[in-house]
Coordinates of C-alpha atoms and ligand atoms in Angstrom, one line a residue:
X348 CA 13.8 -22.5 64.0
X349 CA 16.6 -24.9 64.4
X350 CA 17.4 -24.1 67.9
X351 CA 14.1 -25.5 69.0
X352 CA 14.8 -28.9 67.2
X353 CA 13.0 -31.0 69.8
X354 CA 12.0 -34.3 68.4
X355 CA 14.9 -36.7 67.1
X356 CA 16.0 -35.5 63.8
X357 CA 15.1 -38.3 61.0
X358 CA 16.5 -36.7 57.5
X359 CA 16.7 -38.5 54.1
X360 CA 18.8 -38.1 51.1
X361 CA 16.4 -39.9 48.3
X362 CA 18.3 -39.7 44.9
X363 CA 16.6 -41.1 41.6
X364 CA 19.0 -43.8 40.2
X365 CA 19.1 -41.9 36.6
X366 CA 22.9 -41.3 36.2
X367 CA 25.9 -40.8 38.3
X368 CA 25.9 -38.8 41.5
X369 CA 26.1 -35.0 40.7
X370 CA 27.4 -31.9 42.3
X371 CA 24.2 -30.8 43.4
X372 CA 23.0 -33.8 44.6
X373 CA 26.2 -34.5 46.5
X374 CA 25.5 -31.3 48.1
X375 CA 21.9 -32.0 49.1
X376 CA 23.3 -35.4 50.6
X377 CA 25.8 -33.6 52.6
X378 CA 23.6 -30.8 53.7
X379 CA 21.4 -33.8 55.2
X380 CA 24.0 -35.6 56.5
X381 CA 25.6 -32.6 58.3
X382 CA 22.4 -31.7 59.7
X383 CA 21.6 -35.2 60.9
X384 CA 25.0 -35.4 62.6
X385 CA 24.9 -32.2 64.0
X386 CA 21.7 -33.0 66.0
X387 CA 22.3 -36.6 66.8
X388 CA 19.8 -37.7 64.3
X389 CA 19.4 -40.5 61.7
X390 CA 20.4 -40.0 58.0
X391 CA 18.4 -42.5 55.6
X392 CA 19.1 -43.2 52.0
X393 CA 16.2 -44.0 49.8
X394 CA 16.4 -45.0 46.2
X395 CA 13.5 -43.3 44.0
X396 CA 13.4 -45.5 41.3
X397 CA 9.8 -45.5 39.7
X398 CA 10.7 -44.1 36.8
X399 CA 11.4 -47.7 35.2
X400 CA 13.0 -46.5 32.2
X401 CA 15.6 -44.0 33.5
X402 CA 16.5 -45.8 36.8
X403 CA 19.2 -48.5 36.8
X404 CA 21.0 -50.4 39.4
X405 CA 24.4 -49.2 37.8
X406 CA 23.4 -45.7 38.6
X407 CA 22.7 -46.6 42.1
X408 CA 25.7 -48.5 42.5
X409 CA 27.5 -45.2 41.2
X410 CA 25.5 -42.9 43.6
X411 CA 26.4 -45.2 46.6
X412 CA 30.0 -45.5 45.5
X413 CA 30.3 -41.7 45.4
X414 CA 28.4 -41.0 48.7
X415 CA 30.9 -43.5 50.5
X416 CA 33.9 -41.9 48.8
X417 CA 32.8 -38.7 50.1
X418 CA 32.8 -40.3 53.7
X419 CA 28.8 -39.7 53.7
X420 CA 27.2 -42.8 55.9
X421 CA 23.7 -43.7 56.6
X422 CA 21.7 -45.4 59.7
X423 CA 19.0 -46.7 57.5
X424 CA 18.6 -47.6 53.9
X425 CA 19.8 -49.5 50.7
X426 CA 22.7 -51.7 51.7
X427 CA 22.4 -51.3 55.2
X428 CA 18.7 -51.9 55.8
X429 CA 16.4 -50.7 58.7
X430 CA 13.0 -50.7 60.5
X431 CA 11.4 -48.8 57.9
X432 CA 12.5 -50.8 54.6
X433 CA 12.4 -51.6 52.1
X434 CA 14.4 -48.7 50.9
X435 CA 13.9 -48.8 47.1
X436 CA 10.4 -47.5 45.9
X437 CA 10.1 -50.3 43.4
X438 CA 10.0 -52.5 46.2
X439 CA 7.4 -50.5 48.0
X440 CA 4.6 -50.7 45.8
X441 CA 2.6 -53.0 48.0
X442 CA 3.1 -50.1 50.7
X443 CA 1.4 -47.5 48.5
X444 CA -1.3 -49.5 47.5
X445 CA -3.8 -48.9 50.7
X446 CA -2.8 -45.1 50.4
X447 CA -4.3 -45.1 46.5
X448 CA -7.1 -47.0 47.9
X449 CA -7.8 -44.7 50.7
X450 CA -7.9 -41.5 48.2
X451 CA -9.9 -43.3 45.7
X452 CA -12.6 -44.2 48.0
X453 CA -12.8 -40.8 49.8
X454 CA -12.9 -39.2 46.5
X455 CA -9.6 -37.4 46.6
X456 CA -8.4 -39.4 43.6
X457 CA -10.0 -40.6 40.4
X458 CA -9.3 -42.8 37.5
X459 CA -8.3 -40.9 34.3
X460 CA -8.4 -42.5 31.1
X461 CA -7.5 -39.4 28.9
X462 CA -5.2 -40.0 25.9
X463 CA -1.8 -38.5 25.2
X464 CA -3.3 -36.6 22.3
X465 CA -6.3 -35.3 24.2
X466 CA -4.1 -33.9 26.9
X467 CA -1.8 -32.3 24.4
X468 CA -5.1 -30.9 22.9
X469 CA -6.5 -29.3 26.3
X470 CA -2.9 -27.9 26.7
X471 CA -2.5 -26.2 23.4
X472 CA -6.2 -24.6 24.0
X473 CA -5.0 -23.3 27.2
X474 CA -2.1 -21.7 26.0
X475 CA -4.1 -20.1 23.0
X476 CA -6.1 -18.3 26.0
X477 CA -3.1 -17.3 27.7
X478 CA -3.7 -19.7 30.4
X479 CA -1.4 -21.6 32.6
X480 CA -1.8 -25.3 30.9
X481 CA -3.0 -27.8 33.5
X482 CA -5.4 -30.8 33.4
X483 CA -9.0 -29.5 34.0
X484 CA -10.6 -32.5 35.4
X485 CA -12.4 -34.0 32.5
X486 CA -12.4 -37.5 34.1
X487 CA -13.5 -36.2 37.5
X488 CA -16.8 -37.5 37.2
X489 CA -16.8 -40.5 34.8
X490 CA -19.5 -43.0 35.8
X491 CA -18.9 -46.7 36.5
X492 CA -20.3 -47.7 33.1
X493 CA -18.2 -45.1 31.1
X494 CA -14.9 -46.3 32.9
X495 CA -16.0 -49.7 31.7
X496 CA -16.4 -49.0 28.4
X497 CA -13.1 -47.1 28.3
X498 CA -11.6 -49.9 29.9
X499 CA -12.7 -52.5 27.6
X500 CA -11.7 -50.4 24.6
X501 CA -8.2 -51.2 26.1
X502 CA -7.3 -47.8 27.4
X503 CA -5.3 -47.9 30.7
X504 CA -6.0 -45.6 33.5
X505 CA -3.7 -43.3 35.5
X506 CA -5.0 -42.1 39.0
X507 CA -5.1 -38.4 39.2
X508 CA -5.3 -36.6 42.6
X509 CA -8.0 -34.3 42.7
X510 CA -6.8 -30.6 43.8
X511 CA -9.4 -28.7 45.8
X512 CA -10.1 -25.1 44.4
X513 CA -9.5 -21.9 45.9
X514 CA -6.7 -23.1 48.3
X515 CA -3.7 -21.3 49.6
X516 CA -0.8 -23.6 50.0
X517 CA 2.2 -22.4 52.3
X518 CA 5.4 -24.0 52.6
X519 CA 7.2 -22.6 55.8
X520 CA 10.5 -22.8 54.4
X521 CA 13.6 -23.1 56.5
X522 CA 15.6 -21.5 54.1
X523 CA 13.2 -19.7 51.9
X524 CA 10.9 -18.1 54.5
X525 CA 7.0 -18.5 53.7
X526 CA 6.3 -19.2 50.1
X527 CA 2.6 -19.3 48.8
X528 CA 1.0 -21.3 46.1
X529 CA -2.6 -21.4 44.9
X530 CA -4.0 -24.6 44.5
X531 CA -6.0 -23.0 41.5
X532 CA -2.9 -23.2 39.7
X533 CA -2.2 -26.9 39.9
X534 CA -4.0 -29.1 37.7
X535 CA -5.4 -32.7 39.0
X536 CA -2.1 -34.6 39.0
X537 CA -1.1 -37.9 38.6
X538 CA -0.3 -40.1 41.5
X539 CA -0.3 -43.5 39.9
X540 CA 1.0 -43.9 36.2
X541 CA -0.7 -46.2 33.6
X542 CA 2.0 -48.7 34.3
X543 CA 0.8 -48.9 37.8
X544 CA 3.7 -47.1 39.4
X545 CA 3.4 -44.1 41.9
X546 CA 4.7 -40.9 40.7
X547 CA 7.7 -39.2 42.5
X548 CA 5.2 -36.5 44.2
X549 CA 2.9 -39.2 45.5
X550 CA 5.7 -41.9 46.8
X551 CA 7.9 -39.2 48.2
X552 CA 5.0 -38.2 50.8
X553 CA 4.1 -41.9 51.8
X554 CA 7.7 -42.6 52.3
X555 CA 8.6 -39.7 54.1
X556 CA 5.5 -39.8 56.3
X557 CA 6.3 -43.5 57.1
X558 CA 9.8 -43.2 57.6
X559 CA 9.2 -40.8 60.0
X560 CA 11.2 -37.8 58.2
X561 CA 11.3 -34.8 60.3
X562 CA 13.3 -32.4 57.7
X563 CA 12.9 -32.6 54.1
X564 CA 16.3 -30.7 52.8
X565 CA 16.4 -30.8 49.0
X566 CA 17.3 -28.8 45.9
X567 CA 15.1 -25.6 45.3
X568 CA 14.2 -27.2 41.9
X569 CA 11.5 -29.3 44.0
X570 CA 10.2 -26.2 45.6
X571 CA 7.5 -26.4 42.9
X572 CA 6.7 -29.9 43.7
X573 CA 6.1 -29.1 47.5
X574 CA 2.2 -27.7 47.0
X575 CA 1.3 -30.8 45.6
X576 CA 3.1 -32.7 48.2
X577 CA 1.6 -30.7 50.8
X578 CA -2.2 -31.6 49.2
X579 CA -1.3 -35.5 49.8
X580 CA 0.2 -35.1 53.4
X581 CA -3.1 -33.3 54.2
X582 CA -5.5 -35.7 52.1
X583 CA -3.6 -38.8 54.0
X584 CA -3.5 -36.8 57.3
X585 CA 0.2 -37.3 57.7
X586 CA 2.2 -34.8 59.9
X587 CA 4.1 -32.3 58.1
X588 CA 7.7 -32.5 57.9
X589 CA 9.7 -29.0 58.0
X590 CA 11.2 -28.1 54.4
X591 CA 14.7 -26.8 53.6
X592 CA 15.0 -25.9 49.8
X593 CA 18.4 -25.5 48.9
X594 CA 19.5 -22.8 46.2
X595 CA 20.6 -23.9 43.1
X596 CA 24.2 -24.2 41.8
X597 CA 25.3 -21.8 39.3
X598 CA 28.5 -21.8 37.2
X599 CA 30.8 -18.9 37.1
X600 CA 28.9 -17.4 34.4
X601 CA 25.6 -17.3 36.2
X602 CA 23.8 -20.1 34.1
X603 CA 22.6 -23.3 35.6
X604 CA 25.6 -25.4 36.3
X605 CA 26.4 -27.6 33.6
X606 CA 28.8 -29.8 32.0
X607 CA 30.0 -26.6 30.1
X608 CA 31.3 -25.3 33.6
X609 CA 33.3 -28.7 34.3
X610 CA 32.8 -32.1 35.4
X611 CA 29.6 -32.4 37.0
X612 CA 29.7 -35.8 38.3
X613 CA 31.3 -36.5 41.7
X614 CA 33.2 -39.6 40.5
X615 CA 34.8 -37.5 37.5
X616 CA 36.1 -35.2 40.4
X617 CA 37.6 -38.6 42.1
X618 CA 39.2 -39.6 38.7
X619 CA 40.8 -36.3 38.2
X620 CA 42.5 -36.6 41.4
X621 CA 40.3 -34.3 43.9
X622 CA 40.4 -35.9 47.4
X623 CA 37.3 -36.5 49.2
X624 CA 38.0 -34.2 52.1
X625 CA 38.6 -31.5 49.8
X626 CA 35.5 -32.1 48.0
X627 CA 33.4 -32.1 51.0
X628 CA 34.8 -28.9 52.3
X629 CA 34.3 -27.4 49.0
X630 CA 30.6 -28.9 48.9
X631 CA 29.5 -27.7 52.3
X632 CA 30.7 -24.0 51.1
X633 CA 28.2 -24.0 48.2
X634 CA 25.3 -22.4 49.7
X635 CA 26.4 -22.7 53.5
X636 CA 28.8 -20.3 55.2
X637 CA 29.8 -20.2 59.1
X638 CA 30.5 -17.0 60.7
X639 CA 33.7 -15.7 60.1
X640 CA 36.3 -15.7 57.3
X641 CA 37.8 -19.5 57.6
X642 CA 37.2 -21.5 54.7
X643 CA 39.1 -24.7 55.6
X644 CA 37.0 -27.2 57.5
X645 CA 37.3 -30.9 58.6
X646 CA 34.2 -32.8 58.6
X647 CA 34.1 -32.9 62.2
X648 CA 34.0 -29.0 62.2
X649 CA 31.5 -29.1 59.4
X650 CA 29.3 -31.1 61.6
X651 CA 29.7 -29.0 64.8
X652 CA 29.1 -25.6 62.8
X653 CA 26.3 -26.6 60.4
X654 CA 22.9 -25.0 60.5
X655 CA 20.2 -24.5 58.2
X656 CA 19.8 -20.9 59.5
X657 CA 23.1 -20.4 57.8
X658 CA 22.1 -21.8 54.4
X659 CA 21.7 -19.0 52.0
X660 CA 18.7 -18.2 49.8
X661 CA 20.6 -17.0 46.7
X662 CA 22.3 -19.2 44.3
X663 CA 25.9 -20.9 45.2
X664 CA 28.4 -20.2 42.4
X665 CA 30.6 -23.0 41.5
X666 CA 34.2 -21.8 41.6
X667 CA 36.6 -24.6 40.2
X668 CA 39.5 -22.2 41.1
X669 CA 38.5 -22.5 44.6
X670 CA 38.2 -26.2 44.5
X671 CA 41.5 -26.5 43.0
X672 CA 42.8 -24.3 46.0
X673 CA 41.2 -26.3 48.5
X674 CA 42.4 -29.5 46.9
X675 CA 45.9 -28.1 46.6
X676 CA 45.4 -27.3 50.4
X677 CA 44.5 -31.0 51.3
X678 CA 47.2 -32.5 49.0
X679 CA 49.8 -30.4 51.1
X680 CA 48.9 -32.1 54.2
X681 CA 49.1 -35.6 52.8
X682 CA 52.0 -37.5 53.9
X683 CA 54.3 -38.1 51.0
X684 CA 53.7 -42.0 51.1
X685 CA 50.0 -41.7 50.9
X686 CA 50.2 -39.2 48.2
X687 CA 52.6 -41.3 46.4
X688 CA 50.0 -44.0 46.4
X689 CA 47.4 -41.8 45.2
X690 CA 49.5 -40.9 42.3
X691 CA 50.7 -44.3 41.1
X692 CA 47.7 -45.3 39.0
X693 CA 48.2 -42.2 37.1
X694 CA 51.7 -42.8 36.6
X695 CA 51.4 -46.4 35.5
X696 CA 48.8 -45.3 33.1
X697 CA 50.6 -42.5 31.6
X698 CA 53.5 -45.3 31.2
X699 CA 55.9 -43.6 33.2
X700 CA 56.5 -46.4 35.5
X701 CA 56.4 -50.1 35.0
X702 CA 54.5 -52.2 37.8
X703 CA 57.3 -54.9 37.8
X704 CA 60.1 -52.2 38.3
X705 CA 58.0 -50.7 41.4
X706 CA 59.2 -52.5 44.5
X707 CA 62.5 -51.2 44.9
X708 CA 62.0 -47.7 43.7
X709 CA 59.0 -46.6 46.3
X710 CA 61.0 -44.5 48.6
X711 CA 63.0 -42.8 46.0
X712 CA 59.5 -42.1 44.2
X713 CA 58.2 -40.8 47.7
X714 CA 61.1 -38.4 47.6
X715 CA 60.2 -37.2 43.7
X716 CA 56.6 -37.0 44.9
X717 CA 57.3 -34.8 47.9
X718 CA 59.7 -32.3 45.7
X719 CA 56.4 -31.7 43.6
X720 CA 53.8 -31.7 46.3
X721 CA 53.8 -28.0 46.8
X722 CA 52.9 -27.4 43.1
X723 CA 49.8 -30.1 43.0
X724 CA 46.3 -29.1 42.5
X725 CA 44.9 -32.3 41.9
X726 CA 46.5 -36.1 41.6
X727 CA 46.0 -36.5 37.9
X728 CA 48.6 -33.7 37.5
X729 CA 51.1 -36.3 38.7
X730 CA 52.5 -37.5 35.2
X731 CA 53.1 -33.7 34.4
X732 CA 54.8 -33.0 37.4
X733 CA 56.9 -36.3 37.7
X734 CA 57.9 -37.0 34.3
X735 CA 61.0 -34.6 34.8
X736 CA 62.1 -37.6 37.2
X737 CA 60.5 -40.5 35.5
X738 CA 61.1 -40.2 31.6
X739 CA 63.7 -42.0 29.9
X740 CA 64.7 -39.4 27.2
X741 CA 64.9 -35.9 27.7
X742 CA 63.3 -33.9 24.7
X743 CA 63.6 -30.1 25.0
X744 CA 60.2 -29.1 25.5
X745 CA 58.8 -27.5 22.4
X746 CA 57.0 -24.2 23.5
X747 CA 59.5 -23.6 26.3
X748 CA 60.9 -20.5 25.2
X749 CA 63.1 -19.7 28.2
X750 CA 64.5 -23.0 27.7
X751 CA 65.4 -22.4 23.9
X752 CA 66.8 -19.0 25.0
X753 CA 69.3 -20.7 27.7
X754 CA 70.2 -23.2 25.4
X755 CA 71.3 -20.5 22.6
X756 CA 73.7 -18.9 25.4
X757 CA 77.1 -18.9 24.5
X758 CA 78.2 -20.4 27.9
X759 CA 75.6 -23.0 27.9
X760 CA 77.6 -26.1 25.7
X761 CA 80.6 -25.4 28.0
X762 CA 78.6 -25.6 31.2
X763 CA 76.7 -28.6 30.2
X764 CA 79.8 -30.4 28.9
X765 CA 81.6 -29.6 32.3
X766 CA 78.7 -31.1 34.0
X767 CA 78.0 -34.2 32.0
X768 CA 81.9 -34.8 32.4
X769 CA 82.1 -33.9 36.1
X770 CA 78.7 -35.9 37.2
X771 CA 80.0 -39.1 35.3
X772 CA 83.0 -39.4 37.4
X773 CA 81.3 -38.7 41.1
X774 CA 81.2 -41.2 43.6
X775 CA 79.2 -39.5 46.2
X776 CA 76.0 -37.8 45.3
X777 CA 74.0 -35.8 47.8
X778 CA 72.6 -32.4 48.3
X779 CA 75.6 -31.0 49.4
X780 CA 78.1 -32.4 46.6
X781 CA 75.7 -31.6 44.1
X782 CA 75.9 -28.0 45.4
X783 CA 79.8 -28.1 45.2
X784 CA 79.9 -29.6 41.7
X785 CA 77.7 -26.6 40.5
X786 CA 79.9 -24.0 42.3
X787 CA 83.1 -25.7 40.9
X788 CA 81.3 -25.7 37.5
X789 CA 80.4 -21.8 37.9
X790 CA 83.9 -20.8 39.0
X791 CA 85.7 -22.6 36.5
X792 CA 83.8 -21.5 33.5
X793 CA 83.1 -18.0 35.3
X794 CA 79.4 -18.5 34.9
X795 CA 76.7 -17.9 37.5
X796 CA 73.0 -17.3 38.2
X797 CA 70.8 -18.4 35.5
X798 CA 73.3 -19.0 33.0
X799 CA 74.8 -21.6 35.2
X800 CA 71.8 -23.1 37.3
X801 CA 69.1 -23.0 34.4
X802 CA 71.5 -24.3 31.7
X803 CA 72.0 -27.4 33.9
X804 CA 68.0 -27.6 34.6
X805 CA 67.7 -27.4 31.0
X806 CA 70.4 -29.7 30.2
X807 CA 68.8 -32.7 32.7
X808 CA 65.3 -31.9 32.2
X809 CA 64.7 -30.3 28.8
X810 CA 62.5 -27.4 30.8
X811 CA 63.1 -24.2 32.4
X812 CA 60.8 -24.9 35.2
X813 CA 60.2 -27.9 37.8
X814 CA 61.1 -29.1 41.1
X815 CA 64.0 -27.6 43.1
X816 CA 67.1 -28.3 40.8
X817 CA 69.0 -29.7 43.8
X818 CA 66.4 -32.0 44.5
X819 CA 66.0 -32.8 40.8
X820 CA 69.7 -33.5 40.5
X821 CA 69.9 -35.9 43.7
X822 CA 67.0 -37.9 42.7
X823 CA 68.1 -38.3 39.4
X824 CA 71.5 -39.6 40.1
X825 CA 74.9 -39.0 38.8
X826 CA 74.5 -41.4 35.8
X827 CA 70.9 -40.4 34.7
X828 CA 71.9 -36.6 35.3
X829 CA 74.9 -36.8 33.0
X830 CA 73.6 -39.1 30.3
X831 CA 70.5 -36.5 29.9
X832 CA 73.0 -33.7 29.8
X833 CA 75.0 -35.7 27.1
X834 CA 71.8 -35.9 24.9
X835 CA 71.0 -32.5 25.4
X836 CA 74.6 -31.5 24.3
X837 CA 74.6 -33.6 21.4
X838 CA 71.0 -31.9 19.9
X839 CA 72.4 -28.7 20.4
X840 CA 75.8 -29.1 19.0
Ligands
LIG2027 N1 14.2 -38.4 43.8 C1 14.1 -36.8 43.9 C2 15.4 -36.3 43.2 O1 16.3 -37.3 42.4 C3 14.4 -36.5 45.5 C4 13.5 -35.1 45.5 C5 13.4 -35.3 47.3 O2 14.4 -35.0 47.7 O3 12.2 -35.1 47.5 O4 15.8 -34.9 42.8

């Protein structure tokens, strides 16, 4: 039980660098990190790159960048080094070698020369007999001579682990409880591929053992690998770590999370303008929950509260609405200056701002950002939300039926004309003078409510919605407000 964790906790996140960091991987990394930090233990980052075809340094770089962005750091591993390195499996081949030799010498592993066709044939046969397809051990007892013959015929062997028959394999999982497997369901599996590289199941055990990993916290998809790993631990006399297999993440329709349910890569969320603090808060709640109803947690609170005991067995559901809600919460907490910095790249990209015009506009922009801060769910919405302040020309937004209706009111042209004329002449322009100006127009023309305020809003923005009208007018300034209103007036008359 977790309360009894005595030895120094050492956990690892061990991604295969075969693509960007996905939500599931990020959640595993986060749970490991929270567990390590909660127990004052060590977090290790190991790169499992033995699949030469699918692994790349670009993927590794993306994964590291994603982790750093989330604020997940590691005490040992790629980039930071440590006593148990190297931390990339491709650089550890010499480390695996003696263990392979040990297994070969003790007869717990053997060379297998079967071709892909032979294996496929065996598979088909077993399936036809209604049996679980697995390797039946054809090469288990090849003689030295037979091996030499096959070798000289150009066959490259793999090395298989000899799975003992009739053994119960028990995973005492900290999340799932006791899970039993039967060794008879597992065929002799490959530990070294024909290219000489170790398979995941072999390398992961040697590495976890040599790196002194105490708790293996990873996705449920690896539970079925665990019995194979248990066999290797036993064969090599390595002490067992504790296992914790965290449930799958499902989409809202309860099917396995995939691109259909929204972005799956962490960097994609960064690109859309999600904040790392929101992401971390959200990921932590994917399968873990503290006591009580609270949902907002800082990383420090998560570290304090995290325990594997409160990680749920049932699948977690990825709820984008909740992520948006959390992100909106964290956006509201940001000082406007910081949010403005975050908005800038989006505004520049949308062409709403010119880099050269930025200098003297920053404090103005900050006020505009502050005016829409409440409405923002993610930062890539900035161009949409801020267009009303920034666009050169005002178009009447097509599809905005309310705006259309306002423009059709009998009183509207008069309101807009009065506004244009009066605003153009104003020398002072602040919240108070703007409020008075609108009051005057209302009184003079005998209009109020929507017919007044909505008409002015549509006149200066082309839309029936947007930030607080007074703030909008103050920030636009009298000249721009009058110019826009004049434009609209010409369009409707
Ligand atoms: N390299 C494996 C993966 O990316 C790690 C599995 C494990 O944590 O043991 O899925």
